[in-house]
PDB file of C-alpha atoms in Angstrom:
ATOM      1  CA  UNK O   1      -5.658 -37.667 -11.053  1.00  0.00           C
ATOM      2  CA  UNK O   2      -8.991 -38.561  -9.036  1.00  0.00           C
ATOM      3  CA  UNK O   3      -6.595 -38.122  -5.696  1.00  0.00           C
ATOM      4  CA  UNK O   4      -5.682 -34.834  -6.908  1.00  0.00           C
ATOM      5  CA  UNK O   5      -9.279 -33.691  -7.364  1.00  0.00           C
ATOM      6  CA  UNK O   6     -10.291 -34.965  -3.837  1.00  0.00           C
ATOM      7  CA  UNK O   7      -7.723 -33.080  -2.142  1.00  0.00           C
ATOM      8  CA  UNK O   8      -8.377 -29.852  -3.802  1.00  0.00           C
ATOM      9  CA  UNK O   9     -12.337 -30.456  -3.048  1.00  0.00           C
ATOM     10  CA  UNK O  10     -11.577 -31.096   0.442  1.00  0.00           C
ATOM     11  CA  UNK O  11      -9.116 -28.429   0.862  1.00  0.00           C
ATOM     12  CA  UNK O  12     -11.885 -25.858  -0.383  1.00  0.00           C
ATOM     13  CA  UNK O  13     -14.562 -27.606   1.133  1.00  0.00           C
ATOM     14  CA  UNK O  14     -12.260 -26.893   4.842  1.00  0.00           C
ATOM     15  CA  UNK O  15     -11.767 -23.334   3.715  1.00  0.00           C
ATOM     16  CA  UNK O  16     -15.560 -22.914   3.124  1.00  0.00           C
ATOM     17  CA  UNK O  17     -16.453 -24.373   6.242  1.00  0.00           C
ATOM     18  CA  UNK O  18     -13.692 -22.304   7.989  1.00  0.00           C
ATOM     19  CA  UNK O  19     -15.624 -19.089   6.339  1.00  0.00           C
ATOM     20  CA  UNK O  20     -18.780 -21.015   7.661  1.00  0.00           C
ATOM     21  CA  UNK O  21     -17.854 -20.553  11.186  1.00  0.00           C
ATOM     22  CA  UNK O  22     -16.347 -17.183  10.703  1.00  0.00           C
ATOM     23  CA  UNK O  23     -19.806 -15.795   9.732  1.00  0.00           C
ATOM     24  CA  UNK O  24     -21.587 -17.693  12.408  1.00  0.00           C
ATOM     25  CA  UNK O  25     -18.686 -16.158  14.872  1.00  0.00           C
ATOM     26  CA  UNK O  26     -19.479 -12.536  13.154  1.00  0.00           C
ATOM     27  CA  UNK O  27     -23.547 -13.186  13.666  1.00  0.00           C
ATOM     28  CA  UNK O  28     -22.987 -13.948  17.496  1.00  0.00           C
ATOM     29  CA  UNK O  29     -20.569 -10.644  17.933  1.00  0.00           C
ATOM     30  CA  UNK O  30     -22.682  -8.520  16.158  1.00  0.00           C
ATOM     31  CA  UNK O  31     -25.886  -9.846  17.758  1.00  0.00           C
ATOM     32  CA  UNK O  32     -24.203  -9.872  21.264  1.00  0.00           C
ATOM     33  CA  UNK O  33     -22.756  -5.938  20.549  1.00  0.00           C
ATOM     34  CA  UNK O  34     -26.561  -5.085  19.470  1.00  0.00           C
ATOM     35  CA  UNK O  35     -27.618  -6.740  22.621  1.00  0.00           C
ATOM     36  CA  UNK O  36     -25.102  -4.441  24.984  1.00  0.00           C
ATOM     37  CA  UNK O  37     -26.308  -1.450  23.242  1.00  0.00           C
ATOM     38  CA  UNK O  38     -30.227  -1.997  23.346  1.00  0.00           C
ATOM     39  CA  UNK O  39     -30.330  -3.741  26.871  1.00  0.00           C
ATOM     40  CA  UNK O  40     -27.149  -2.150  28.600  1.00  0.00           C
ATOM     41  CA  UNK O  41     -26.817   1.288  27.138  1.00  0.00           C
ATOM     42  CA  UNK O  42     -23.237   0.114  26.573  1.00  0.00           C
ATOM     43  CA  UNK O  43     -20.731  -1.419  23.781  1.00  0.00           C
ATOM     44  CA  UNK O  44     -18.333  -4.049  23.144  1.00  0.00           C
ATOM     45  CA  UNK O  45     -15.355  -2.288  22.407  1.00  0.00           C
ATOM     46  CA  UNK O  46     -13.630  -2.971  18.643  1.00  0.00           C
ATOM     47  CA  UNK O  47     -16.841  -4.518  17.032  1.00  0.00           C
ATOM     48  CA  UNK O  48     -16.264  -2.691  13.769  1.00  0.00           C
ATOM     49  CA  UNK O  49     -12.836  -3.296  13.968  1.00  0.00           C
ATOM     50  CA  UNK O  50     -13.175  -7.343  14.234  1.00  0.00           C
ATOM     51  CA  UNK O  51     -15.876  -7.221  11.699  1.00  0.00           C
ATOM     52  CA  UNK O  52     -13.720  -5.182   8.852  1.00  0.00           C
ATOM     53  CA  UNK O  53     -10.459  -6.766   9.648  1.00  0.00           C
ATOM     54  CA  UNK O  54     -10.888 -10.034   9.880  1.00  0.00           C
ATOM     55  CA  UNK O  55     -14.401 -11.520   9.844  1.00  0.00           C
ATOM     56  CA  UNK O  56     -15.306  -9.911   6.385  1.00  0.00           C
ATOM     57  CA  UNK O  57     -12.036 -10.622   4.672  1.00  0.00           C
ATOM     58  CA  UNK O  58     -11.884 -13.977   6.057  1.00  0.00           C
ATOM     59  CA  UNK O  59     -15.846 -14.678   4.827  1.00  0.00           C
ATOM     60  CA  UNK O  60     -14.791 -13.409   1.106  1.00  0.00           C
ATOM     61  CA  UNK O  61     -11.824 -14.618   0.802  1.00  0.00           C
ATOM     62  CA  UNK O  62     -12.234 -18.424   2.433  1.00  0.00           C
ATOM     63  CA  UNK O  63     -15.537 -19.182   0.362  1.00  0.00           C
ATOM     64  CA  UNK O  64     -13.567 -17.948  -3.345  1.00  0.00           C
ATOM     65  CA  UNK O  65     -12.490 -20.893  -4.449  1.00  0.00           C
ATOM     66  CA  UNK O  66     -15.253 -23.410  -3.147  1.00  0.00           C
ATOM     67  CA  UNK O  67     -17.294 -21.023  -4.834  1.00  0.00           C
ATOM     68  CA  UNK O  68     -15.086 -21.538  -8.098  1.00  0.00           C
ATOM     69  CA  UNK O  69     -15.111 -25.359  -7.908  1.00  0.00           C
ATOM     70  CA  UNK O  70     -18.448 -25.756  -8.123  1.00  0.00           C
ATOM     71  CA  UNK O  71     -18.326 -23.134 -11.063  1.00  0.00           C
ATOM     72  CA  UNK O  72     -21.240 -21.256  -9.516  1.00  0.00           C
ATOM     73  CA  UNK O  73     -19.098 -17.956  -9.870  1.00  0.00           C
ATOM     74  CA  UNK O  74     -20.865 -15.372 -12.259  1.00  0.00           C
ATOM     75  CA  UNK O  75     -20.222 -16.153 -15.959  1.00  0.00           C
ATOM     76  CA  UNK O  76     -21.428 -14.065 -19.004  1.00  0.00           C
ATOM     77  CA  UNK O  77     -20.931 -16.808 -22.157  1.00  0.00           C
ATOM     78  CA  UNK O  78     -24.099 -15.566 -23.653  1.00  0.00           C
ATOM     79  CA  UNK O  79     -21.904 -15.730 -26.962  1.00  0.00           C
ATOM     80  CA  UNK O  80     -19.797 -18.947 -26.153  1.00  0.00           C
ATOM     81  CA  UNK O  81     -23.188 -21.012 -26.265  1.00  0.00           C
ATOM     82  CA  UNK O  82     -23.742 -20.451 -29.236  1.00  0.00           C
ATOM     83  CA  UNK O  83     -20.737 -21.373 -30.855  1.00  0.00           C
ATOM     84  CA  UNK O  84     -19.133 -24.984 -31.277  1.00  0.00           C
ATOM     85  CA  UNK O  85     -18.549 -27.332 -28.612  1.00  0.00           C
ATOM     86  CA  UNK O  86     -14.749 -27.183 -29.899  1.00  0.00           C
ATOM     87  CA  UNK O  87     -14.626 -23.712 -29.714  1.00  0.00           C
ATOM     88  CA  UNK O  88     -16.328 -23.591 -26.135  1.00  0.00           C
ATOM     89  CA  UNK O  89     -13.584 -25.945 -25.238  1.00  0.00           C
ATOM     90  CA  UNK O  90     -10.905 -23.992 -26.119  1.00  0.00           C
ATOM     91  CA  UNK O  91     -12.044 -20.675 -24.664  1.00  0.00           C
ATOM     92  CA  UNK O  92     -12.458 -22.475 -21.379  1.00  0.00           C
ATOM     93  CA  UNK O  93      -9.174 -24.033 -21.695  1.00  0.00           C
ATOM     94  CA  UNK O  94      -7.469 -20.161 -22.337  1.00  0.00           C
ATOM     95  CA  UNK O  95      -9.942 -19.212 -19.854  1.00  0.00           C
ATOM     96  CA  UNK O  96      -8.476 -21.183 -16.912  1.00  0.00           C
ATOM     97  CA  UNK O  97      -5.334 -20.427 -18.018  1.00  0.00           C
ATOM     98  CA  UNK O  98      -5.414 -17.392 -17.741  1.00  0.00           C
ATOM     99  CA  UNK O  99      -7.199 -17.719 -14.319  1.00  0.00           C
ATOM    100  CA  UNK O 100      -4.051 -19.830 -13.522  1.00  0.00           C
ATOM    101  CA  UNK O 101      -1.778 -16.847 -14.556  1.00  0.00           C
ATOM    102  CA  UNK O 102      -4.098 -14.368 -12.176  1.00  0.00           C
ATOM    103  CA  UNK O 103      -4.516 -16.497  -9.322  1.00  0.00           C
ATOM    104  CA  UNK O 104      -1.014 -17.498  -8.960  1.00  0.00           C
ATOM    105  CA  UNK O 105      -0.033 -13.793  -9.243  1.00  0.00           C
ATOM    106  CA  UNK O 106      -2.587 -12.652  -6.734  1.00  0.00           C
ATOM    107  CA  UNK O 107      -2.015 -15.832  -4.219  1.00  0.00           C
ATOM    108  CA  UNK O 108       2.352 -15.129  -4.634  1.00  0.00           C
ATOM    109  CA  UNK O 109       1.795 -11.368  -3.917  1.00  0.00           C
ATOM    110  CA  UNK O 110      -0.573 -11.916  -1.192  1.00  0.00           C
ATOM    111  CA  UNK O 111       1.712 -14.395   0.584  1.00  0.00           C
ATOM    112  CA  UNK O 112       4.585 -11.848   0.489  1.00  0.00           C
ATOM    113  CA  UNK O 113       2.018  -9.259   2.054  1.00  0.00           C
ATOM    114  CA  UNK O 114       1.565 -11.543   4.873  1.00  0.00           C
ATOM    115  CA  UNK O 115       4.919 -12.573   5.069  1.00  0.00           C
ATOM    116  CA  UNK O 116       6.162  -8.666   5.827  1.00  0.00           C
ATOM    117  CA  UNK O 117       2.687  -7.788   7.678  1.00  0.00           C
ATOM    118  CA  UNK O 118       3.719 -10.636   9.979  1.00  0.00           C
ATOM    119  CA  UNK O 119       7.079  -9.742  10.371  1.00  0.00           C
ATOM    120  CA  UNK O 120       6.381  -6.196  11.699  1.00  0.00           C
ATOM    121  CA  UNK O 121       3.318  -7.073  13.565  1.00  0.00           C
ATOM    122  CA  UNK O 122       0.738  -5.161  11.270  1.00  0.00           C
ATOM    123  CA  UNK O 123      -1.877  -2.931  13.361  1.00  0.00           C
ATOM    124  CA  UNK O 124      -4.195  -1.119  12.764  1.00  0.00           C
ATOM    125  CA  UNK O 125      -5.024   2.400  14.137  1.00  0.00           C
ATOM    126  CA  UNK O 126      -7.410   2.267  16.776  1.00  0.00           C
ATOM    127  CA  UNK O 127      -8.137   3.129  20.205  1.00  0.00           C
ATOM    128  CA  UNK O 128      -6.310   0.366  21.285  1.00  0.00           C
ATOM    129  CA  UNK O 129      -3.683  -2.122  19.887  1.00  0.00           C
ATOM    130  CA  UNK O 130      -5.456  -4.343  17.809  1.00  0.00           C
ATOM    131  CA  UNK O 131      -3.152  -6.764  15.407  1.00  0.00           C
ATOM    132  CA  UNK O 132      -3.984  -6.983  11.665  1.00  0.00           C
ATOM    133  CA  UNK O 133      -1.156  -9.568  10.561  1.00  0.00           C
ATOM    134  CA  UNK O 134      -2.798 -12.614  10.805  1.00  0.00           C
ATOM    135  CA  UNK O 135      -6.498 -11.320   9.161  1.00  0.00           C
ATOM    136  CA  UNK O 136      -3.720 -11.036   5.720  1.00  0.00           C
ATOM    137  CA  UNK O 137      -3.418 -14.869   5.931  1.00  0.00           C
ATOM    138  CA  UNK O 138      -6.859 -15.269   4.222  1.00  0.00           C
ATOM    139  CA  UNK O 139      -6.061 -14.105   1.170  1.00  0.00           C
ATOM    140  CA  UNK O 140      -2.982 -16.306   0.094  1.00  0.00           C
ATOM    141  CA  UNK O 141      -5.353 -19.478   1.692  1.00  0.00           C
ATOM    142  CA  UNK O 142      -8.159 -18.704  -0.227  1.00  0.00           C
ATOM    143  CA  UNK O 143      -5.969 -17.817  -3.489  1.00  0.00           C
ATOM    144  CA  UNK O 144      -4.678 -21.192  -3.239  1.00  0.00           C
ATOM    145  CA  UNK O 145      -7.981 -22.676  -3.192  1.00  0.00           C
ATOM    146  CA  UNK O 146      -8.952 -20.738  -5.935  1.00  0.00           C
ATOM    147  CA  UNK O 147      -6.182 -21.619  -8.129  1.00  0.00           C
ATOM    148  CA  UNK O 148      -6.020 -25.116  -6.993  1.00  0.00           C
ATOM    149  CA  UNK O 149      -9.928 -25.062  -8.090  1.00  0.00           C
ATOM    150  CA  UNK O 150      -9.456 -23.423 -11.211  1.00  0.00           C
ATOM    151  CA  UNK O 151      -7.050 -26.561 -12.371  1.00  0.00           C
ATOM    152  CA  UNK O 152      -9.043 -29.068 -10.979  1.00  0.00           C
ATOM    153  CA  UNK O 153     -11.933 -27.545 -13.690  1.00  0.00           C
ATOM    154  CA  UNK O 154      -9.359 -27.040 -15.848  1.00  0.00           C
ATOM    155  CA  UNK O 155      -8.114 -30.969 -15.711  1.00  0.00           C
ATOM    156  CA  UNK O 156     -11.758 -32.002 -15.273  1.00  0.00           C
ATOM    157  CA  UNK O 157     -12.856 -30.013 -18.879  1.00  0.00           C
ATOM    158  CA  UNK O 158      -9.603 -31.620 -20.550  1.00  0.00           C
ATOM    159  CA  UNK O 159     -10.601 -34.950 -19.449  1.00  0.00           C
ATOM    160  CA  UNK O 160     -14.311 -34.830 -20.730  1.00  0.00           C
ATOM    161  CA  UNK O 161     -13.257 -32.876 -23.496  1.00  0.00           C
ATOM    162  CA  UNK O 162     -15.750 -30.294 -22.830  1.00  0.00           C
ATOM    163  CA  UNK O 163     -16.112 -27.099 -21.099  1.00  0.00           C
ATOM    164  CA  UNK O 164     -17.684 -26.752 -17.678  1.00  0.00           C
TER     165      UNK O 164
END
């Protein structure tokens, strides 16, 4: 089981890095377009276009489900502290469950968007051609990391027999 865990660490801890260097990519364009227009009076062409379509979806959806292993996603249990550690158990355990059930809906329908997007060669309109398809491969990667994420916490609360 400790293999398991690894992998799915690692595999969010690439996907996080991956949105790492997205947003670093995103500061330089952005910074470089500013640059153009103070300096040059001018303007890289498609700046919005690369920033909506792909760097922001691929910063959101990349960092989900490194965000969700180290359970630093927002929580409201302001009730669930207060009751049993049995009890908080078992609505983590239906909890991730159902997280299980919503993340492996979202990551199957995702992949089947991305599937058809790149099969017609999604674009978007714009002033020139400028490809969507692959920007709709972030979601089913970082679904998977979420899910995968959601049972590692789910096997890690089973295991200490309390919730996370």
């Amino acid at each position: 089981m400790q293999f398991l865990l690894n992998a799915i660490r690692w595999l969010n801890i690439g996907t996080a890095t991956a949105a790492c260097i997205v947003m670093v990519l995103m500061m330089f364009h952005i910074t470089l377009d500013v640059g153009v227009r103070y300096f040059f009076n001018g303007q890289i062409v498609g700046t919005l276009e690369w920033v909506s379509f792909y760097y922001m979806v691929a910063l959101v959806f990349l960092a989900f489900g490194f965000v969700e292993h180290r359970n630093e996603n927002i929580r409201v249990d302001l009730f669930a502290q207060k009751m049993p550690k049995s009890v908080q158990l078992g609505l983590y355990i239906f909890a991730c469950v159902l997280g299980l059930i919503f993340f492996g809906m979202l990551f199957w329908q995702s992949l089947q968007d991305a599937i058809n997007a790149t099969q017609r060669g999604e674009e978007a309109m714009s002033n020139f051609r400028f490809l969507i398809w692959p920007a709709r491969w972030a979601l089913p990667v970082g679904f998977i990391g979420v899910l995968f994420a959601v049972l590692a916490n789910l096997l890690k609360a089973i295991s200490r027999r309390e919730a996370l």
